Coordinates of C-alpha atoms in Angstrom, one line a residue:
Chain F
X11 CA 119.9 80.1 107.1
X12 CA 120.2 76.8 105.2
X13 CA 123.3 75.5 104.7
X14 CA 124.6 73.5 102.4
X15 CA 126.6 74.4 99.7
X16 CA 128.8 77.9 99.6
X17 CA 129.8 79.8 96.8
X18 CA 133.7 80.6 98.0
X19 CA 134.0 83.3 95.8
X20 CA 130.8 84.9 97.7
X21 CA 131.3 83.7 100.7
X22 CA 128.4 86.1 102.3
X23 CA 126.0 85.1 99.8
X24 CA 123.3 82.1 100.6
X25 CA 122.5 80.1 97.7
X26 CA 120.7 77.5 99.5
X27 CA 118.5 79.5 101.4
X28 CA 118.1 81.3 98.0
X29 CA 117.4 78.5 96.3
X30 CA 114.9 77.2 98.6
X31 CA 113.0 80.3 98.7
X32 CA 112.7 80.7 94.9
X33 CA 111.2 77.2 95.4
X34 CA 108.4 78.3 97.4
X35 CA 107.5 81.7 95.2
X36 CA 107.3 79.6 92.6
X37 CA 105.3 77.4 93.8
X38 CA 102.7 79.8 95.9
X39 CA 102.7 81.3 91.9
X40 CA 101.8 78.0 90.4
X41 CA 99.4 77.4 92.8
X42 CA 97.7 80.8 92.2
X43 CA 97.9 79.9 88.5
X44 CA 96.7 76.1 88.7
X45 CA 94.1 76.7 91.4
X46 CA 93.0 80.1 90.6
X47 CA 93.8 80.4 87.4
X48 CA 95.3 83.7 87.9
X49 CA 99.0 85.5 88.1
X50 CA 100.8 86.0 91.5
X51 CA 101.6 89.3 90.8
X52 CA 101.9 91.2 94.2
X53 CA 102.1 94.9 92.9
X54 CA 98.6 93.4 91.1
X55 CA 97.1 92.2 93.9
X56 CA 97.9 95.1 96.4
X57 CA 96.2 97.5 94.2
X58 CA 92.9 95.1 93.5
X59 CA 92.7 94.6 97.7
X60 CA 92.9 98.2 98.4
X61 CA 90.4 99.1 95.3
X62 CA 93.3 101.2 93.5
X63 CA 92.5 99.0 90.5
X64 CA 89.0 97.6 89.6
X65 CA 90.1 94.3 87.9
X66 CA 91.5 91.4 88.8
X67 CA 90.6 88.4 91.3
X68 CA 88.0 89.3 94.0
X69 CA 89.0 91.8 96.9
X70 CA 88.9 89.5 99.3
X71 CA 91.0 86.7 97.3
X72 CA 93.6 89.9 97.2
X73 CA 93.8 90.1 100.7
X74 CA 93.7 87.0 101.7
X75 CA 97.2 86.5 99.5
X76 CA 98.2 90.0 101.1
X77 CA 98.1 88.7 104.6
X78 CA 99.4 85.5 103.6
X79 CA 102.9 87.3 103.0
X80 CA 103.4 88.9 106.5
X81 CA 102.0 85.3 107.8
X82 CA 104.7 83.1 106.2
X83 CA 107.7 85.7 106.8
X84 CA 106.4 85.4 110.4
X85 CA 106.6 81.4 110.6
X86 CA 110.4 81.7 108.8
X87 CA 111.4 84.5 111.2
X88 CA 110.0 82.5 114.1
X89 CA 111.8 79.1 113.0
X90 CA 115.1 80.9 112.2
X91 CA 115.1 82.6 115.6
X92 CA 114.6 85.8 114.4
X93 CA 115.3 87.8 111.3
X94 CA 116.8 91.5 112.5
X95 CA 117.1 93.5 108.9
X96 CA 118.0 96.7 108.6
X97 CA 116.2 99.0 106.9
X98 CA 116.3 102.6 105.2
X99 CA 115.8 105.9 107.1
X100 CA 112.2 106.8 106.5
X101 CA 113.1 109.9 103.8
X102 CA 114.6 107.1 101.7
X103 CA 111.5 104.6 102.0
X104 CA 108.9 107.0 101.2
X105 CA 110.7 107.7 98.3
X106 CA 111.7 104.6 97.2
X107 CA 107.4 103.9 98.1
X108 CA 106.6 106.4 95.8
X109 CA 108.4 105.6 93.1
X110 CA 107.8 101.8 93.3
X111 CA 104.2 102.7 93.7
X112 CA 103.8 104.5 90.7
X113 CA 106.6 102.6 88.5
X114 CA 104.4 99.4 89.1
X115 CA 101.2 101.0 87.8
X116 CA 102.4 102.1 85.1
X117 CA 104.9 99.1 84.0
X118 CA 102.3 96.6 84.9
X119 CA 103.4 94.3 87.2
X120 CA 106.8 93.9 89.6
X121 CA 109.4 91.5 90.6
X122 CA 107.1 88.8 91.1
X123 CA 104.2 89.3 88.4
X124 CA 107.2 90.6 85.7
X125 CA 110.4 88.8 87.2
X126 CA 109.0 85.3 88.2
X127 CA 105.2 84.9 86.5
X128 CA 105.8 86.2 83.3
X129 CA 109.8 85.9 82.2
X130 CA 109.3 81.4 83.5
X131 CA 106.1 82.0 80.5
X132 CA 108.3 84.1 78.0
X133 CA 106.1 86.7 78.0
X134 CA 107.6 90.0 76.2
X135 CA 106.7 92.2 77.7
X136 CA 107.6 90.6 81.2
X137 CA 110.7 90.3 80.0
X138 CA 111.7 93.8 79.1
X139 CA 109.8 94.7 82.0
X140 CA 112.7 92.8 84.1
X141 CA 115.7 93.5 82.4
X142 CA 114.6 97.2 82.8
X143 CA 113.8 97.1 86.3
X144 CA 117.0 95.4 86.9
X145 CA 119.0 97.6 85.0
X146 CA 117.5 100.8 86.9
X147 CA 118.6 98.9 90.2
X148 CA 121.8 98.1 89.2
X149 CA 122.3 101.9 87.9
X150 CA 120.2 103.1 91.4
X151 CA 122.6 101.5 93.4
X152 CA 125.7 102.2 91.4
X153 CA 125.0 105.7 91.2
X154 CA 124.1 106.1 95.0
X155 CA 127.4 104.1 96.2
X156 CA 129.3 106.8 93.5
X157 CA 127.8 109.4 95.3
X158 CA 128.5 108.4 99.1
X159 CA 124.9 107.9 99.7
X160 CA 124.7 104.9 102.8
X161 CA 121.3 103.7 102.8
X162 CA 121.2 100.8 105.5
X163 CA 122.9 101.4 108.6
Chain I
X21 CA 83.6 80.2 100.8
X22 CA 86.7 78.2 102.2
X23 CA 87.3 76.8 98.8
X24 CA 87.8 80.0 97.3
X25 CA 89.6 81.7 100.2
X26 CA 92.0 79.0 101.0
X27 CA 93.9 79.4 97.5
X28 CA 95.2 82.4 97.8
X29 CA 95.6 82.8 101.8
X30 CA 98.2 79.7 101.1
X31 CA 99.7 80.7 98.1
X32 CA 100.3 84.1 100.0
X33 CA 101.9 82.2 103.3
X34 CA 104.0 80.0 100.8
X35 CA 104.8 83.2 99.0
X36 CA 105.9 85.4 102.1
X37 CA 107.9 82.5 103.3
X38 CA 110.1 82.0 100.6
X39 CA 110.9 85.7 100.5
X40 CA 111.9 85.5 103.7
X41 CA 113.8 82.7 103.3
X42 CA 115.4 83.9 100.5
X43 CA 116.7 87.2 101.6
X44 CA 114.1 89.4 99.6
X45 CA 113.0 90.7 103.0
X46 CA 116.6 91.9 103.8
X47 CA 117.6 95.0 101.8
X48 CA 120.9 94.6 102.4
X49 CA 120.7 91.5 100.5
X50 CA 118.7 92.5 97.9
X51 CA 120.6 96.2 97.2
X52 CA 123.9 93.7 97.7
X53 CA 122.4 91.7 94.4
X54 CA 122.0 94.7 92.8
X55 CA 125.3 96.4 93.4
X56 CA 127.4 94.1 90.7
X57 CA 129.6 97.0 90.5
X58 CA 130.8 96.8 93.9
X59 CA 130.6 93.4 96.5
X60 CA 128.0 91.2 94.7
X61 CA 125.8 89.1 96.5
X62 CA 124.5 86.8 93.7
X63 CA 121.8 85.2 96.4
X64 CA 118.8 86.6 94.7
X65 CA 120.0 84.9 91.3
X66 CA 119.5 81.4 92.9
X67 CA 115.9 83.0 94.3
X68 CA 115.1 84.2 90.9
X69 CA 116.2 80.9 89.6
X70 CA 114.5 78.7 92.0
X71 CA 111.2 80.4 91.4
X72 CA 111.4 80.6 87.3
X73 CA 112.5 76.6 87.5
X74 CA 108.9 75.7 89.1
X75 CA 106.6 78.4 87.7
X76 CA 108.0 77.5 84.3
X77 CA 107.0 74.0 84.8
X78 CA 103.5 75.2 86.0
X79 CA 102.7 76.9 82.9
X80 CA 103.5 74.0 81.1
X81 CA 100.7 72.0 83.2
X82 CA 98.4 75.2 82.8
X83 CA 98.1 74.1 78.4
X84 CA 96.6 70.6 79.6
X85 CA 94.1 72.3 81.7
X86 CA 90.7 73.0 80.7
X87 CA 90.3 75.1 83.9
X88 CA 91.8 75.7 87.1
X89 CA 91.2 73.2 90.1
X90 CA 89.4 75.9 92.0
X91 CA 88.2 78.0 89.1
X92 CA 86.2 78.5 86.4
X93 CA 88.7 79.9 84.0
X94 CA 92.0 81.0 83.8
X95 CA 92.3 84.8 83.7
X96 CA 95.7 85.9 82.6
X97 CA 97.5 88.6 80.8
X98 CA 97.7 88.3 76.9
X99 CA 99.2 91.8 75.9
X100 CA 102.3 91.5 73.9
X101 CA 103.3 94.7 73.1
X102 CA 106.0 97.1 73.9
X103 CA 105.3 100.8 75.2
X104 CA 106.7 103.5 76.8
X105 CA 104.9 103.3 79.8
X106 CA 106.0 99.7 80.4
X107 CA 109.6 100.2 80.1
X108 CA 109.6 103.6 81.8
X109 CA 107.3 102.7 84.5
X110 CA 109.7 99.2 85.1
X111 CA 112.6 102.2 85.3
X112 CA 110.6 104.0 88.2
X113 CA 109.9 100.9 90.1
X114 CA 114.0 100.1 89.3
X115 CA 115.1 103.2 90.9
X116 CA 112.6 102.3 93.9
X117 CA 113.7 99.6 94.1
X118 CA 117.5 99.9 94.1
X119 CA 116.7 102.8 96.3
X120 CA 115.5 100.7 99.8
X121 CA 116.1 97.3 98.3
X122 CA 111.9 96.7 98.9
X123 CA 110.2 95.9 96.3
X124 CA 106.3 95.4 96.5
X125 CA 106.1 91.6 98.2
X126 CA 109.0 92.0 100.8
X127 CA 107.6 95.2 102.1
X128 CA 104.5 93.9 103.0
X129 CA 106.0 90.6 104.3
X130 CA 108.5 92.9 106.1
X131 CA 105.1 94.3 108.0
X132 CA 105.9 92.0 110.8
X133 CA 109.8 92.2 110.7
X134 CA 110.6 95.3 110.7
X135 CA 106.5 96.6 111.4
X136 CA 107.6 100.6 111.5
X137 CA 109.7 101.0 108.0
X138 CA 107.4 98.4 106.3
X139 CA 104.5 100.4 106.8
X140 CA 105.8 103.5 106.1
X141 CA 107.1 102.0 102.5
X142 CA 103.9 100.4 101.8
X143 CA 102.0 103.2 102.5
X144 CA 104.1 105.0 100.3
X145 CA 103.7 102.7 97.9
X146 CA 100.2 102.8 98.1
X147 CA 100.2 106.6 97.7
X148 CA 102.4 105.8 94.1
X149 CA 99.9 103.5 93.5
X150 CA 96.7 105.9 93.9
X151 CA 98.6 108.4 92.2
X152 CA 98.4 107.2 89.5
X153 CA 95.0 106.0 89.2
X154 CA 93.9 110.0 90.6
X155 CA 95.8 110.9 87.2
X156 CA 94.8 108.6 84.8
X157 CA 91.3 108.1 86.3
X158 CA 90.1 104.6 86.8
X159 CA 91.4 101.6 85.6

């Protein structure tokens, strides 16, 4: 989307669009986190707005981060000219749902809470938490691309 | 009202936006990251990078705070220890994740991308979520 540099060993990949996207999570998290005083954790947040858990910032801070996220994919889709994904039969994102649903409860936190607000403080547990949730990605996807399993079409 | 609201409703936009600048609501992008084994797309390092870079110098303006600017106190995680149900829940969410390539953020950003298999994953999700609260009771 931006470019810039490539990397010509990856020539599919986009590390300046990557870059500058990392640039704005981290700083929507650091302005949660100097303004609110609070983490940017999305897994968090979704379950505080929709009164799954009972702490945490108010219900309507939670949602007014959760439709935030829709809101500023909307303005890059719209200045790009359209983003046109594709995405995973229904069977395999209810069940990807499920799991992600649960595995966030229980491990505390996600990609954004774990992976960006807690491993940039050195948190331990964030830490493990990523490098776990990584690991069971890599394997997922391994294991699915062993078996002959085509998720996106 | 506004002062409290305004926060979060533009970290959220500035949030969503980078995720969909970055690829994170694209799961071929995200499940290409993933697939190190096979035809790596390393874009999601430089995403994870980017966003580490700038949160880590955040939290080192956080220790000369007294308080947050729109705040009374900072309210953040202190636990440090290491349980099973961290590292197996992270494993759960890994498979989920690795699964679709939609983790929690993109699949609600991805509501007004792709509006039909973003729902159907969050409410999913959702479901996970509940689930677990139905079994552990409240929390």
């Amino acid at each position: 989307m931006i470019s810039g540099f490539t990397l010509s060993a990856f020539p599919d990949a986009a590390p300046m669009s990557g870059l500058f996207g990392g640039i704005l999570i981290g700083l929507a998290a650091a302005l949660m986190l100097l303004g609110a005083g609070r983490i940017a954790g999305v897994s968090g947040i979704a379950a505080r707005a929709t009164g799954i858990s009972d702490s945490g910032m108010s219900t309507s801070s939670a949602w007014m981060f959760l439709i935030g996220l829709p809101v500023g994919a909307a303005i890059v889709a719209i200045a790009s000219g359209g983003l046109k994904p594709s995405f995973a039969s229904p069977v395999y994102l209810i069940v990807a749902g499920l799991l992600v649903g649960v595995g966030t409860r229980l491990g505390s936190g996600c990609t954004s809470g774990h992976g960006v607000c807690g491993v940039s403080r050195l948190s331990q547990r964030s830490i493990v938490a990523t490098l776990t949730f990584m690991a069971a990605g890599i394997a997922t996807v391994a294991f699915m691309n062993a078996a002959g399993l085509e998720v996106l079409p | 009202m506004m002062r409290r609201l305004l926060p979060p409703l533009v970290s959220g936009s500035l949030f969503g936006a980078g995720l969909a600048l970055g690829g994170m609501t694209d799961p071929a992008r995200v499940r290409g990251f993933l697939d190190i084994f096979g035809d790596w797309d390393p874009t999601l390092a430089f995403v994870m990078g980017g966003a580490v870079l700038v949160m880590a110098i955040a939290w080192r303006f956080r220790e000369h705070m007294a308080h947050p600017l729109f705040a009374e106190k900072f309210s953040l995680p202190d636990r440090s220890d290491l349980t099973g149900r961290l590292i197996g829940g992270s494993a759960l969410f890994g498979v989920g994740w690795g699964i679709a390539g939609l983790c929690p953020g993109p699949g609600i950003a991805a509501l007004v991308i792709e509006p039909a298999s973003a729902a159907i994953f969050v409410v999913s999700m959702l479901a996970g979520m509940f689930l677990v609260r139905l079994v552990e009771g409240s929390a």
